[in-house]
Amino acid sequence: GENVEQHPSTLSVQEGDSAVIKCTYSDSASNYFPWYKQELGKRPQLIIDIRSNVGEKKDQRIAVTLNKTAKHFSLHITETQPEDSAVYFCAASMGTGTASKLTFGTGTRLQVTL
Amino acid sequence: DSGVTQTPKHLITATGQRVTLRCSPRSGDLSVYWYQQSLDQGLQFLIHYYNGEERAKGNILERFSAQQFPDLHSELNLSSLELGDSALYFCASSVTSGGYTGELFFGEGSRLTVL
């Protein structure tokens, strides 16, 4: 089955700096790559996603890049703010929407310090 | 509020017991996913139901079972509970088009503690 590896497990940056989280996946059939943010004690929420036919997507301070050949994708957060502190999960999905298996990475705990 | 409702929010039980976790998806969502999140761990995919049918299975133990009912709510049954089953169990629903997996909307989770 699909295996998603995520690095680093923890990341500390100063406010205003950029943060980069990287993920690799094993199954070349994966076609959908979302990123979820989970604040302490709360539910995961989607922050950005990318599909296999796109190489890059940006939404304000957040961007995701996908390299299908290398089977890796990355999350980039620019101008980090204290409210960006959370655990971030990457995920990879294969199959159609009606029969999909969304596999998550192990998470990155991001801490933005003042 | 994601629109996904999970009950109970907290549950404490003993080893060997059986519990049922319930999930009501967002109105109109046909897909329901179950995930297990242990302390400081990631989200482990358990199972995916679409419109009442099991469609994908992850590393779900044989002691665990799930179903999705005609009204689209879903239940996750955990039996012969062990200490290691203590975790936060999330249900998520999705609109799900025929092509790609859509955004998952997670419930608040059911925290299970096995003593």
Coordinates of C-alpha atoms in Angstrom, one line a residue:
Chain A
G1 CA 0.0 0.0 0.0
E2 CA 0.8 3.7 -0.1
N3 CA 3.5 4.9 2.3
V4 CA 3.9 8.7 3.0
E5 CA 7.1 9.9 4.8
Q6 CA 7.2 13.4 6.2
H7 CA 10.1 15.5 7.3
P8 CA 11.0 17.2 9.6
S9 CA 9.0 15.9 12.6
T10 CA 9.5 19.2 14.4
L11 CA 10.4 22.7 13.0
S12 CA 11.0 25.9 14.9
V13 CA 11.2 29.2 13.0
Q14 CA 11.2 32.8 14.0
E15 CA 8.2 34.9 13.1
G16 CA 8.6 36.3 9.6
D17 CA 10.8 33.5 8.4
S18 CA 9.8 30.8 5.9
A19 CA 9.0 27.2 6.8
V20 CA 9.3 24.2 4.4
I21 CA 7.9 20.7 5.1
K22 CA 8.7 17.8 2.7
C23 CA 6.9 14.6 2.0
T24 CA 7.6 11.6 -0.2
Y25 CA 5.1 9.0 -1.3
S26 CA 5.6 5.5 -2.6
D27 CA 2.8 4.7 -5.0
S28 CA 3.0 6.4 -8.4
A29 CA -0.7 5.9 -8.8
S30 CA -1.4 8.6 -6.1
N31 CA -3.2 11.5 -7.7
Y32 CA -4.2 13.9 -5.0
F33 CA -2.0 15.5 -2.3
P34 CA -3.6 17.6 0.4
W35 CA -2.1 19.3 3.4
Y36 CA -4.0 19.5 6.7
K37 CA -3.3 21.7 9.8
Q38 CA -4.2 20.5 13.2
E39 CA -4.1 23.0 16.1
L40 CA -3.7 21.6 19.6
G41 CA -6.8 19.8 20.7
K42 CA -8.6 20.5 17.5
R43 CA -9.6 18.6 14.4
P44 CA -7.5 18.6 11.2
Q45 CA -8.5 21.1 8.6
L46 CA -7.5 21.3 4.9
I47 CA -5.2 24.3 4.1
I48 CA -4.2 23.5 0.6
D49 CA -4.2 20.7 -1.9
I50 CA -2.7 19.8 -5.3
R51 CA -3.7 17.3 -7.9
S52 CA -1.3 15.2 -10.0
N53 CA -1.8 17.3 -13.1
V54 CA -0.5 20.4 -11.5
G55 CA 3.1 21.2 -10.4
E56 CA 2.6 24.1 -8.1
K57 CA -0.3 25.9 -6.3
K58 CA -0.2 29.0 -4.2
D59 CA -2.7 30.5 -1.8
Q60 CA -1.5 33.7 -0.1
R61 CA 1.4 32.8 2.2
I62 CA 1.1 29.1 1.5
A63 CA 2.3 27.2 -1.5
V64 CA 2.6 23.5 -2.4
T65 CA 4.9 22.0 -5.1
L66 CA 4.7 18.5 -6.6
N67 CA 7.4 16.5 -8.3
K68 CA 5.7 13.4 -9.7
T69 CA 8.9 12.0 -11.1
A70 CA 10.6 12.1 -7.8
K71 CA 7.4 11.3 -5.9
H72 CA 7.7 14.2 -3.5
F73 CA 5.8 17.3 -2.6
S74 CA 6.4 20.2 -0.3
L75 CA 4.6 22.8 1.7
H76 CA 6.0 26.3 1.9
I77 CA 4.8 28.9 4.4
T78 CA 6.2 32.4 4.0
E79 CA 6.2 35.2 6.5
T80 CA 5.3 32.9 9.3
Q81 CA 3.1 34.1 12.1
P82 CA 2.5 32.8 15.6
E83 CA -0.9 31.5 14.6
D84 CA 0.8 29.2 12.1
S85 CA 2.0 27.1 15.0
A86 CA 0.4 23.7 14.7
V87 CA 0.9 20.2 13.5
Y88 CA 0.9 19.9 9.7
F89 CA 0.1 16.6 7.9
C90 CA 0.7 15.8 4.3
A91 CA -1.4 13.1 2.6
A92 CA -1.5 11.2 -0.6
S93 CA -4.5 9.6 -2.1
M94 CA -5.0 7.1 -4.9
G95 CA -8.2 5.8 -6.5
T96 CA -11.3 7.6 -7.5
G97 CA -13.4 9.8 -5.2
T98 CA -15.8 7.0 -4.6
A99 CA -13.1 4.5 -3.5
S100 CA -10.2 6.3 -2.1
K101 CA -7.6 5.7 0.5
L102 CA -6.1 8.9 1.9
T103 CA -2.8 8.1 3.6
F104 CA -1.3 10.7 6.0
G105 CA 2.3 11.4 6.9
T106 CA 3.4 11.3 10.5
G107 CA 3.1 15.1 10.9
T108 CA 5.4 18.1 11.5
R109 CA 5.0 20.2 14.6
L110 CA 5.7 23.8 13.6
Q111 CA 6.5 26.3 16.2
V112 CA 6.8 30.0 15.3
T113 CA 8.6 32.0 17.9
L114 CA 8.5 35.7 18.4
Chain B
D1 CA -18.0 23.8 12.9
S2 CA -17.3 21.3 10.2
G3 CA -20.8 19.9 10.1
V4 CA -19.6 16.5 11.0
T5 CA -20.9 15.2 14.3
Q6 CA -19.3 12.5 16.4
T7 CA -20.6 11.0 19.6
P8 CA -19.5 10.4 22.3
K9 CA -16.8 13.0 22.7
H10 CA -15.2 11.1 25.5
L11 CA -15.4 7.4 26.5
I12 CA -13.7 5.5 29.2
T13 CA -14.0 1.8 29.4
A14 CA -12.2 -1.3 30.5
T15 CA -10.1 -3.9 28.6
G16 CA -12.1 -6.6 27.0
Q17 CA -15.2 -4.4 26.5
R18 CA -16.9 -3.3 23.3
V19 CA -17.8 0.3 22.3
T20 CA -19.6 1.9 19.4
L21 CA -18.6 5.3 18.0
R22 CA -21.1 7.2 15.9
C23 CA -20.6 9.7 13.1
S24 CA -23.1 11.9 11.2
P25 CA -21.6 13.3 8.0
R26 CA -22.3 16.7 6.6
S27 CA -25.5 17.0 4.8
G28 CA -25.2 15.7 1.3
D29 CA -21.8 14.0 1.8
L30 CA -21.8 10.4 0.7
S31 CA -18.3 9.4 1.8
V32 CA -17.3 8.7 5.4
Y33 CA -13.8 8.0 6.5
W34 CA -12.6 6.7 9.9
Y35 CA -9.1 7.5 11.2
Q36 CA -7.3 6.6 14.4
Q37 CA -4.9 9.1 16.1
S38 CA -2.8 7.8 19.0
L39 CA -1.0 10.2 21.3
D40 CA 1.5 12.2 19.3
Q41 CA 0.9 10.0 16.3
G42 CA -0.3 10.7 12.8
L43 CA -3.7 9.8 11.4
Q44 CA -4.0 6.1 10.6
F45 CA -6.6 5.4 7.9
L46 CA -9.1 2.7 9.0
I47 CA -11.9 2.5 6.5
H48 CA -13.8 4.4 3.8
Y49 CA -17.5 4.0 3.1
Y50 CA -19.3 5.5 0.1
N51 CA -23.1 5.6 0.0
G52 CA -23.4 2.6 2.3
E53 CA -20.7 0.4 0.8
E54 CA -17.2 -0.3 2.0
R55 CA -14.8 1.1 -0.6
A56 CA -11.4 1.1 0.9
K57 CA -9.7 -0.5 3.9
G58 CA -6.6 0.5 5.8
N59 CA -4.8 -1.2 8.7
I60 CA -8.1 -1.9 10.5
L61 CA -7.9 -4.6 13.1
E62 CA -10.2 -7.6 12.9
R63 CA -11.6 -6.6 16.3
F64 CA -12.8 -3.4 14.7
S65 CA -15.8 -3.1 12.3
A66 CA -17.7 -0.4 10.7
Q67 CA -20.8 0.3 8.7
Q68 CA -22.7 3.1 7.0
F69 CA -26.4 3.1 7.2
P70 CA -29.1 4.2 4.6
D71 CA -29.3 7.6 6.3
L72 CA -25.5 7.9 5.7
H73 CA -24.5 8.0 9.4
S74 CA -21.7 5.6 10.2
E75 CA -20.7 3.6 13.3
L76 CA -17.3 2.2 14.2
N77 CA -17.4 -0.8 16.5
L78 CA -14.4 -1.7 18.6
S79 CA -14.5 -5.0 20.5
S80 CA -12.2 -6.9 22.9
L81 CA -10.6 -3.6 23.7
E82 CA -6.9 -3.4 24.6
L83 CA -4.9 -0.7 26.3
G84 CA -3.3 0.1 23.0
D85 CA -6.7 1.0 21.5
S86 CA -6.8 4.2 23.5
A87 CA -6.8 6.9 20.9
L88 CA -8.7 9.7 19.3
Y89 CA -11.0 8.4 16.6
F90 CA -11.9 10.8 13.9
C91 CA -14.6 10.5 11.4
A92 CA -14.5 12.7 8.3
S93 CA -16.9 13.2 5.4
S94 CA -16.4 14.3 1.9
V95 CA -18.5 15.4 -1.1
T96 CA -16.5 13.0 -3.3
S97 CA -16.8 13.4 -7.0
G98 CA -16.2 10.5 -9.3
G99 CA -12.8 11.7 -10.2
Y100 CA -10.7 12.7 -7.2
T101 CA -10.9 12.6 -3.4
G102 CA -12.5 15.8 -2.2
E103 CA -11.7 17.8 0.9
L104 CA -12.2 15.8 4.1
F105 CA -14.3 17.6 6.8
F106 CA -13.3 16.1 10.2
G107 CA -15.5 15.8 13.2
E108 CA -14.2 16.8 16.7
G109 CA -13.2 13.2 17.4
S110 CA -14.1 10.6 20.0
R111 CA -11.5 10.2 22.6
L112 CA -11.4 6.6 23.8
T113 CA -9.5 5.6 27.0
V114 CA -9.2 1.9 27.8
L115 CA -8.2 1.2 31.4

